[in-house]
Amino acid sequence: MLDLNFICDNVEAVSANCRNRGVSVDLQAIAALRQKRNELITQGDSVRKEQKESAALIPKAKDPAEREGLIARGKDLREKVGSLDAELEAVEGQLREQQMRVPNMTHPDAPVGELESQSVIARTWGEIPKFDFKPLDHVQLAEKHDLIDFDGGARVAGSGFYFLKNEAVLLEMALVQFAIEKLRKEGFTLHSTPDLARQEVLIGTGYNPRGNETQIYSIANTDLSLVATAEITLGGLLRDSIIDFEKLPLKYAGVSHCFRTEAGAAGKASRGIYRVHQFTKVEIFGFTAPDVAASDAFHKEIVRIEEEIFQGLGLPYRVLDICTGDLGGPAYRKFDLECWMPGRGEYGEVTSASNCTDYQSRRLAIRTKMPDKKGNVFVHTLNGTAVAVSRALIAVLENYQQADGSILIPPALRKWVGQDKIG
């Protein structure tokens, strides 16, 4: 979330940013709640001072009636302090709730627009394959080679779940190995993360674990939810911590299952395994110095790694600079990688990389002490997708299909799959 004083001192800029991002927030209500909180703090301090002064007079009182009056006064003051504290707690809760609805500020170079289509193509890589036959989509290819069992997934867990089978299993493991091998060489510390996280960790990273609009599966009668991405667990790993400034940036990578309700999803993008309830993902996460130059540099590093992974797979893609209306709450700037998917005849998102500046760390209380500043400062956090297996698998199957119906295995994955083609 944004700093409260920053919001109230820059109402015009914050308001314009909210409009650009398509978010409706009552900034006047936030200012009023801050004023109310300050008044309650002042009143509480005043009453406590009076309470202390009154208590100090009790031992000095010689008249029993005077002493009884002071004791009664002390009781009234205690009750008043309790009432003010309760009111203050309620106001602070309302203030935090409103403050957390305010999205992050936006990088000045991010394209302004409300619709996903207003994002800007930064660059493209690779040649879109030209087939001398009608290409199949991944669902048809999976049926042909017995790679995915959608009916079995539906029988076991419902629509949107699936079994990977045969070479698809080997490809999943190979994609994970390919990504973590790359990240390890790049100096990232590897993690296999929990598939569950506490509610405050989800809220801290900007995810809504409850309510009608949530995309999160919550566990009944607990404060736990299934994670939608290892961004949640890696971000929460250092919650309430002070990081040694000399150790920044911290470069983390996590392998996890991801669970999403995909409420409201429909259309051709929902066909097959493009948008599903569970998939495996290798995530990139970073903590940098609390400086935009430092986090911008790390952001570029994440995007470079994502591009090199898909270049290594030989898959044509484009990089999108995401417009303000599609950034979500935490991101200061975001780049998506979209691979060409012949079965759809269009590009489909396969990775996303976001610089969240101090938006998440302020919620999670992750700080550092800089040599030239007093006190602790909130670090910057960043995240990106190395490989989301389900979507990378679509791109591999569809781009590497051959006229005879077989599917070539990308050379980079063959040492793990153990064969050159499927079929």
XYZ file of C-alpha atoms in Angstrom:
423
model
C 0.000 0.000 0.000
C 1.009 3.608 -0.364
C 2.286 5.652 2.553
C -0.647 7.398 4.268
C 1.053 10.783 4.419
C 1.973 10.496 0.744
C -1.678 9.859 -0.143
C -2.954 12.816 1.872
C -0.172 15.180 0.766
C -0.534 14.277 -2.939
C -4.278 13.904 -3.359
C -4.360 15.263 -6.915
C -1.593 12.953 -8.208
C -2.998 9.907 -6.402
C -6.496 10.667 -7.680
C -5.247 10.949 -11.292
C -3.354 7.678 -10.878
C -6.504 5.942 -9.618
C -8.457 7.203 -12.629
C -5.769 5.974 -15.022
C -5.912 2.564 -13.405
C -9.697 2.388 -13.358
C -9.908 2.246 -9.562
C -12.529 4.131 -7.553
C -11.243 5.208 -4.136
C -12.640 7.881 -1.795
C -9.495 9.839 -0.957
C -11.489 12.423 1.011
C -12.738 9.649 3.275
C -9.120 8.587 3.865
C -8.141 12.150 4.779
C -11.131 12.431 7.113
C -10.281 9.132 8.807
C -6.677 10.238 9.261
C -7.887 13.461 10.868
C -10.251 11.515 13.134
C -7.426 9.147 14.106
C -5.139 12.066 14.981
C -7.871 13.674 17.096
C -8.468 10.424 18.974
C -4.729 9.996 19.612
C -4.541 13.556 20.962
C -7.609 13.041 23.160
C -6.232 9.745 24.443
C -2.884 11.295 25.321
C -4.635 14.142 27.109
C -6.827 11.813 29.164
C -3.854 9.587 30.036
C -1.943 12.648 31.221
C -4.887 13.674 33.388
C -5.183 10.076 34.631
C -1.532 10.055 35.649
C -1.810 13.417 37.396
C -4.970 12.344 39.211
C -3.384 9.073 40.360
C -0.363 10.983 41.718
C -2.661 13.085 43.955
C -4.330 10.104 45.648
C -1.479 9.322 48.129
C -1.249 13.023 49.021
C -4.963 13.438 49.741
C -5.567 13.772 53.507
C -9.308 14.145 53.341
C -11.063 10.747 52.822
C -13.754 12.389 50.729
C -11.116 13.983 48.489
C -9.370 10.625 48.133
C -12.615 8.882 47.242
C -13.298 11.590 44.665
C -9.868 11.105 43.102
C -10.344 7.330 42.998
C -13.726 7.741 41.328
C -12.228 10.223 38.914
C -9.475 7.728 38.095
C -12.057 5.073 37.350
C -13.928 7.419 35.007
C -10.695 8.312 33.230
C -9.791 4.620 32.790
C -13.157 3.978 31.222
C -12.731 7.013 28.986
C -9.281 5.800 27.882
C -10.752 2.380 27.125
C -13.558 3.930 25.104
C -11.140 6.165 23.157
C -8.809 3.216 22.480
C -11.696 1.122 21.165
C -12.841 3.962 18.930
C -9.259 4.523 17.754
C -8.870 0.831 16.908
C -12.072 0.915 14.863
C -11.026 4.069 12.996
C -7.555 2.666 12.300
C -9.152 -0.498 10.917
C -11.368 1.541 8.600
C -8.428 3.720 7.590
C -6.203 0.740 6.778
C -9.011 -0.887 4.783
C -9.468 2.270 2.701
C -5.713 2.823 2.383
C -5.189 -0.709 1.063
C -7.671 -0.061 -1.744
C -5.448 2.649 -3.197
C -3.303 1.131 -5.991
C 0.427 1.669 -6.336
C 1.664 4.700 -8.220
C 2.594 4.093 -11.863
C 5.887 4.272 -13.724
C 5.874 7.447 -15.855
C 6.679 5.403 -18.992
C 3.820 2.912 -18.557
C 1.151 3.355 -21.278
C -2.062 4.965 -20.051
C -5.220 3.072 -20.970
C -8.194 1.280 -19.456
C -8.290 -1.773 -21.732
C -5.836 -4.659 -22.111
C -5.695 -3.863 -25.827
C -4.113 -0.494 -25.004
C -0.915 -2.157 -23.790
C 2.063 -1.458 -26.041
C 4.151 -4.054 -27.901
C 7.727 -3.387 -26.799
C 9.373 -5.972 -29.082
C 8.925 -9.359 -30.719
C 11.243 -12.347 -31.087
C 11.256 -15.368 -33.384
C 9.419 -16.291 -36.529
C 5.784 -17.350 -36.414
C 5.765 -20.878 -37.902
C 4.207 -21.342 -41.321
C 2.644 -24.775 -41.612
C 1.874 -26.449 -44.942
C -0.975 -28.233 -43.153
C -3.798 -27.156 -40.861
C -2.289 -27.044 -37.373
C -4.092 -28.677 -34.481
C -4.593 -27.008 -31.133
C -3.141 -28.534 -27.962
C -6.425 -30.236 -27.050
C -6.489 -32.087 -30.366
C -2.777 -32.916 -30.115
C -3.237 -34.180 -26.559
C -6.093 -36.419 -27.668
C -4.060 -37.736 -30.597
C -1.085 -38.667 -28.404
C -2.878 -39.437 -25.090
C -1.197 -36.588 -23.228
C -4.000 -34.990 -21.168
C -7.044 -36.589 -19.536
C -9.681 -33.902 -19.084
C -12.527 -36.344 -18.335
C -10.529 -37.998 -15.567
C -9.703 -34.618 -14.040
C -13.367 -33.654 -14.080
C -14.397 -36.952 -12.457
C -11.851 -36.521 -9.665
C -11.922 -32.767 -8.988
C -14.404 -31.127 -11.371
C -14.251 -29.018 -14.491
C -10.986 -27.133 -14.948
C -8.821 -29.924 -13.550
C -6.923 -32.480 -15.605
C -4.353 -35.266 -15.588
C -1.128 -34.901 -17.565
C -0.075 -38.250 -19.028
C 2.847 -39.946 -20.740
C 5.240 -37.499 -22.456
C 3.276 -34.502 -21.106
C 4.445 -35.473 -17.612
C 8.041 -35.621 -18.834
C 7.609 -32.247 -20.519
C 6.264 -30.713 -17.297
C 9.276 -31.930 -15.334
C 11.619 -30.846 -18.135
C 10.189 -27.327 -18.252
C 10.611 -26.987 -14.482
C 14.181 -28.313 -14.651
C 15.020 -26.027 -17.564
C 13.774 -22.975 -15.659
C 15.428 -23.739 -12.320
C 18.721 -24.622 -14.000
C 18.657 -21.208 -15.673
C 17.759 -19.398 -12.445
C 20.409 -21.200 -10.437
C 23.053 -20.105 -12.952
C 21.719 -16.560 -12.610
C 22.390 -16.651 -8.860
C 18.863 -17.200 -7.557
C 18.280 -19.167 -4.351
C 15.878 -22.019 -5.142
C 12.844 -22.815 -2.989
C 10.092 -25.380 -3.066
C 7.332 -23.421 -1.366
C 4.213 -24.310 0.661
C 0.967 -24.523 -1.267
C -0.845 -22.749 1.579
C -0.431 -19.311 3.106
C -2.067 -17.329 5.894
C -4.637 -14.674 5.104
C -2.392 -11.791 6.209
C 0.326 -12.968 3.789
C -2.119 -13.023 0.861
C -3.421 -9.583 1.776
C 0.156 -8.374 2.208
C 1.098 -9.386 -1.331
C -2.054 -7.795 -2.731
C -4.361 -10.799 -3.090
C -7.911 -10.871 -1.771
C -8.462 -14.235 -0.046
C -12.144 -13.681 0.774
C -15.202 -12.105 -0.811
C -17.232 -12.473 -3.987
C -14.474 -11.268 -6.332
C -11.688 -13.480 -5.001
C -9.762 -15.828 -7.294
C -8.415 -17.704 -4.260
C -9.455 -21.063 -2.788
C -9.785 -20.653 0.991
C -9.717 -23.444 3.560
C -12.868 -23.461 5.661
C -12.559 -22.689 9.389
C -8.910 -21.593 9.055
C -6.978 -18.476 8.058
C -5.250 -20.487 5.304
C -5.727 -20.365 1.537
C -4.236 -22.218 -1.410
C -1.703 -19.954 -3.117
C -2.329 -18.621 -6.612
C 1.420 -18.183 -7.175
C 4.713 -18.587 -5.305
C 4.876 -14.780 -5.341
C 2.685 -15.040 -2.235
C 4.893 -17.470 -0.330
C 8.216 -15.955 -1.409
C 6.954 -12.463 -0.591
C 5.710 -13.616 2.816
C 8.940 -15.447 3.585
C 10.576 -12.326 5.069
C 7.456 -10.784 6.607
C 8.237 -8.592 9.639
C 11.957 -8.733 8.833
C 14.783 -6.229 8.562
C 17.132 -7.205 5.716
C 20.814 -6.402 5.862
C 21.279 -3.652 3.261
C 24.600 -5.126 2.133
C 22.827 -8.367 1.124
C 20.425 -6.657 -1.292
C 19.245 -7.548 -3.834
C 17.969 -10.911 -2.627
C 17.238 -13.171 -5.608
C 14.724 -15.939 -4.893
C 13.055 -18.539 -7.105
C 10.204 -20.816 -6.097
C 8.565 -23.959 -7.458
C 4.950 -24.419 -6.416
C 1.538 -25.558 -7.454
C -0.833 -22.678 -8.193
C -4.558 -22.742 -7.494
C -7.055 -20.280 -8.974
C -10.836 -20.310 -9.040
C -10.873 -18.523 -12.440
C -14.315 -17.196 -11.569
C -16.053 -15.715 -14.591
C -13.569 -17.181 -17.083
C -15.114 -18.058 -20.417
C -14.459 -18.090 -24.158
C -11.805 -19.715 -26.289
C -9.080 -18.798 -23.783
C -10.659 -21.317 -21.414
C -10.282 -24.225 -23.853
C -7.891 -26.922 -22.709
C -5.215 -25.989 -20.173
C -4.791 -22.283 -20.956
C -6.922 -21.242 -17.963
C -7.209 -23.952 -15.327
C -7.671 -24.322 -11.580
C -4.275 -25.895 -10.857
C -0.864 -25.808 -12.520
C 2.832 -25.919 -11.684
C 4.917 -22.761 -11.904
C 8.476 -21.599 -11.373
C 8.394 -18.059 -9.982
C 11.058 -15.359 -9.762
C 11.050 -12.998 -6.786
C 13.377 -10.225 -5.689
C 13.949 -7.814 -2.818
C 15.973 -4.732 -3.774
C 17.179 -1.508 -2.185
C 14.343 1.015 -1.671
C 15.245 2.920 -4.794
C 13.400 3.016 -8.127
C 16.666 2.830 -10.072
C 17.580 -0.398 -8.248
C 14.173 -2.029 -8.706
C 13.938 -0.899 -12.344
C 17.290 -2.579 -13.018
C 16.129 -5.792 -11.349
C 12.865 -5.607 -13.297
C 14.818 -5.550 -16.542
C 16.842 -8.527 -15.318
C 13.680 -10.542 -14.696
C 12.316 -9.765 -18.164
C 15.671 -10.661 -19.734
C 15.641 -14.040 -17.976
C 12.053 -14.723 -19.075
C 12.956 -13.893 -22.664
C 16.066 -16.058 -22.594
C 14.035 -18.999 -21.283
C 11.583 -18.783 -24.184
C 14.353 -18.089 -26.674
C 16.010 -21.238 -25.343
C 12.786 -23.115 -26.036
C 12.692 -21.658 -29.551
C 9.196 -20.226 -29.101
C 8.198 -16.981 -30.870
C 6.902 -14.314 -28.497
C 6.215 -10.636 -28.025
C 6.762 -8.417 -24.960
C 3.925 -6.139 -23.861
C 4.334 -3.012 -21.744
C 1.092 -3.297 -19.780
C -1.250 -0.303 -19.669
C -2.373 1.326 -16.430
C -5.848 -0.206 -16.441
C -4.432 -3.740 -16.469
C -1.665 -3.381 -13.885
C -3.592 -4.579 -10.852
C -3.099 -3.013 -7.422
C 0.545 -3.727 -6.489
C 2.432 -3.234 -9.786
C 4.302 0.002 -10.500
C 5.100 -1.351 -13.958
C 4.497 -4.706 -15.625
C 5.715 -6.509 -18.736
C 4.002 -9.624 -20.108
C 5.485 -12.200 -22.474
C 2.991 -13.637 -24.950
C 3.896 -16.713 -26.991
C 2.476 -17.457 -30.411
C -0.087 -20.260 -30.112
C -0.941 -21.693 -33.561
C -4.051 -23.484 -32.291
C -5.568 -20.141 -31.345
C -3.977 -18.234 -34.212
C -2.860 -15.531 -31.816
C -0.482 -14.732 -28.988
C -1.250 -15.949 -25.471
C 0.225 -14.744 -22.184
C 2.891 -17.053 -20.732
C 4.794 -14.849 -18.261
C 4.368 -11.627 -16.337
C 6.990 -9.485 -14.577
C 6.071 -6.741 -12.105
C 7.942 -4.103 -10.150
C 5.862 -3.473 -7.017
C 8.248 -0.930 -5.422
C 7.423 -0.723 -1.671
C 3.710 -1.470 -2.091
C 3.927 -5.069 -0.827
C 6.776 -4.568 1.644
C 4.838 -1.811 3.452
C 1.981 -4.271 4.017
C 4.360 -7.086 4.983
C 6.707 -4.898 7.092
C 9.862 -5.905 5.184
C 12.503 -3.232 5.753
C 16.185 -2.414 5.562
C 18.450 0.143 7.187
C 20.256 2.299 4.639
C 23.689 3.712 5.540
C 22.718 7.302 4.693
C 19.203 7.382 6.202
C 17.797 7.355 9.712
C 15.438 4.578 10.684
C 14.273 1.621 8.639
C 13.011 1.922 5.057
C 10.706 -0.426 3.162
C 12.492 -2.459 0.478
C 11.210 -2.885 -3.069
C 9.769 -6.218 -4.208
C 9.502 -7.679 -7.699
C 8.090 -10.857 -9.190
C 8.029 -12.642 -12.516
C 7.114 -15.951 -14.111
C 9.980 -18.150 -15.228
C 7.683 -20.929 -16.487
C 3.967 -21.519 -15.963
C 3.899 -25.129 -17.120
C 0.364 -25.321 -18.499
C 0.760 -22.376 -20.884
C 4.363 -23.168 -21.823
C 3.199 -26.703 -22.619
C 0.535 -25.341 -24.995
C 3.165 -23.306 -26.852
C 5.550 -26.264 -27.105
C 2.948 -28.741 -28.363
C 1.410 -26.376 -30.910
C 4.592 -24.784 -32.298
C 6.537 -28.037 -32.584
C 3.823 -30.138 -34.288
C 4.776 -31.751 -37.595
C 2.919 -32.637 -40.803
C 3.005 -36.358 -39.968
C 1.199 -35.690 -36.677
C 4.256 -36.047 -34.470
C 5.526 -33.353 -32.076
C 9.205 -32.518 -31.833
C 10.683 -32.045 -28.376
C 12.542 -28.696 -28.120
C 16.287 -29.474 -28.156
C 16.745 -27.699 -24.805
C 14.395 -30.187 -23.104
C 15.527 -33.460 -24.686
C 18.061 -34.385 -22.005
C 15.210 -34.531 -19.466
C 12.486 -35.986 -21.689
C 14.826 -38.652 -23.079
C 13.463 -38.600 -26.619
C 13.398 -36.315 -29.662
C 9.708 -36.391 -30.476
C 6.252 -37.547 -29.482
C 4.529 -39.966 -31.873
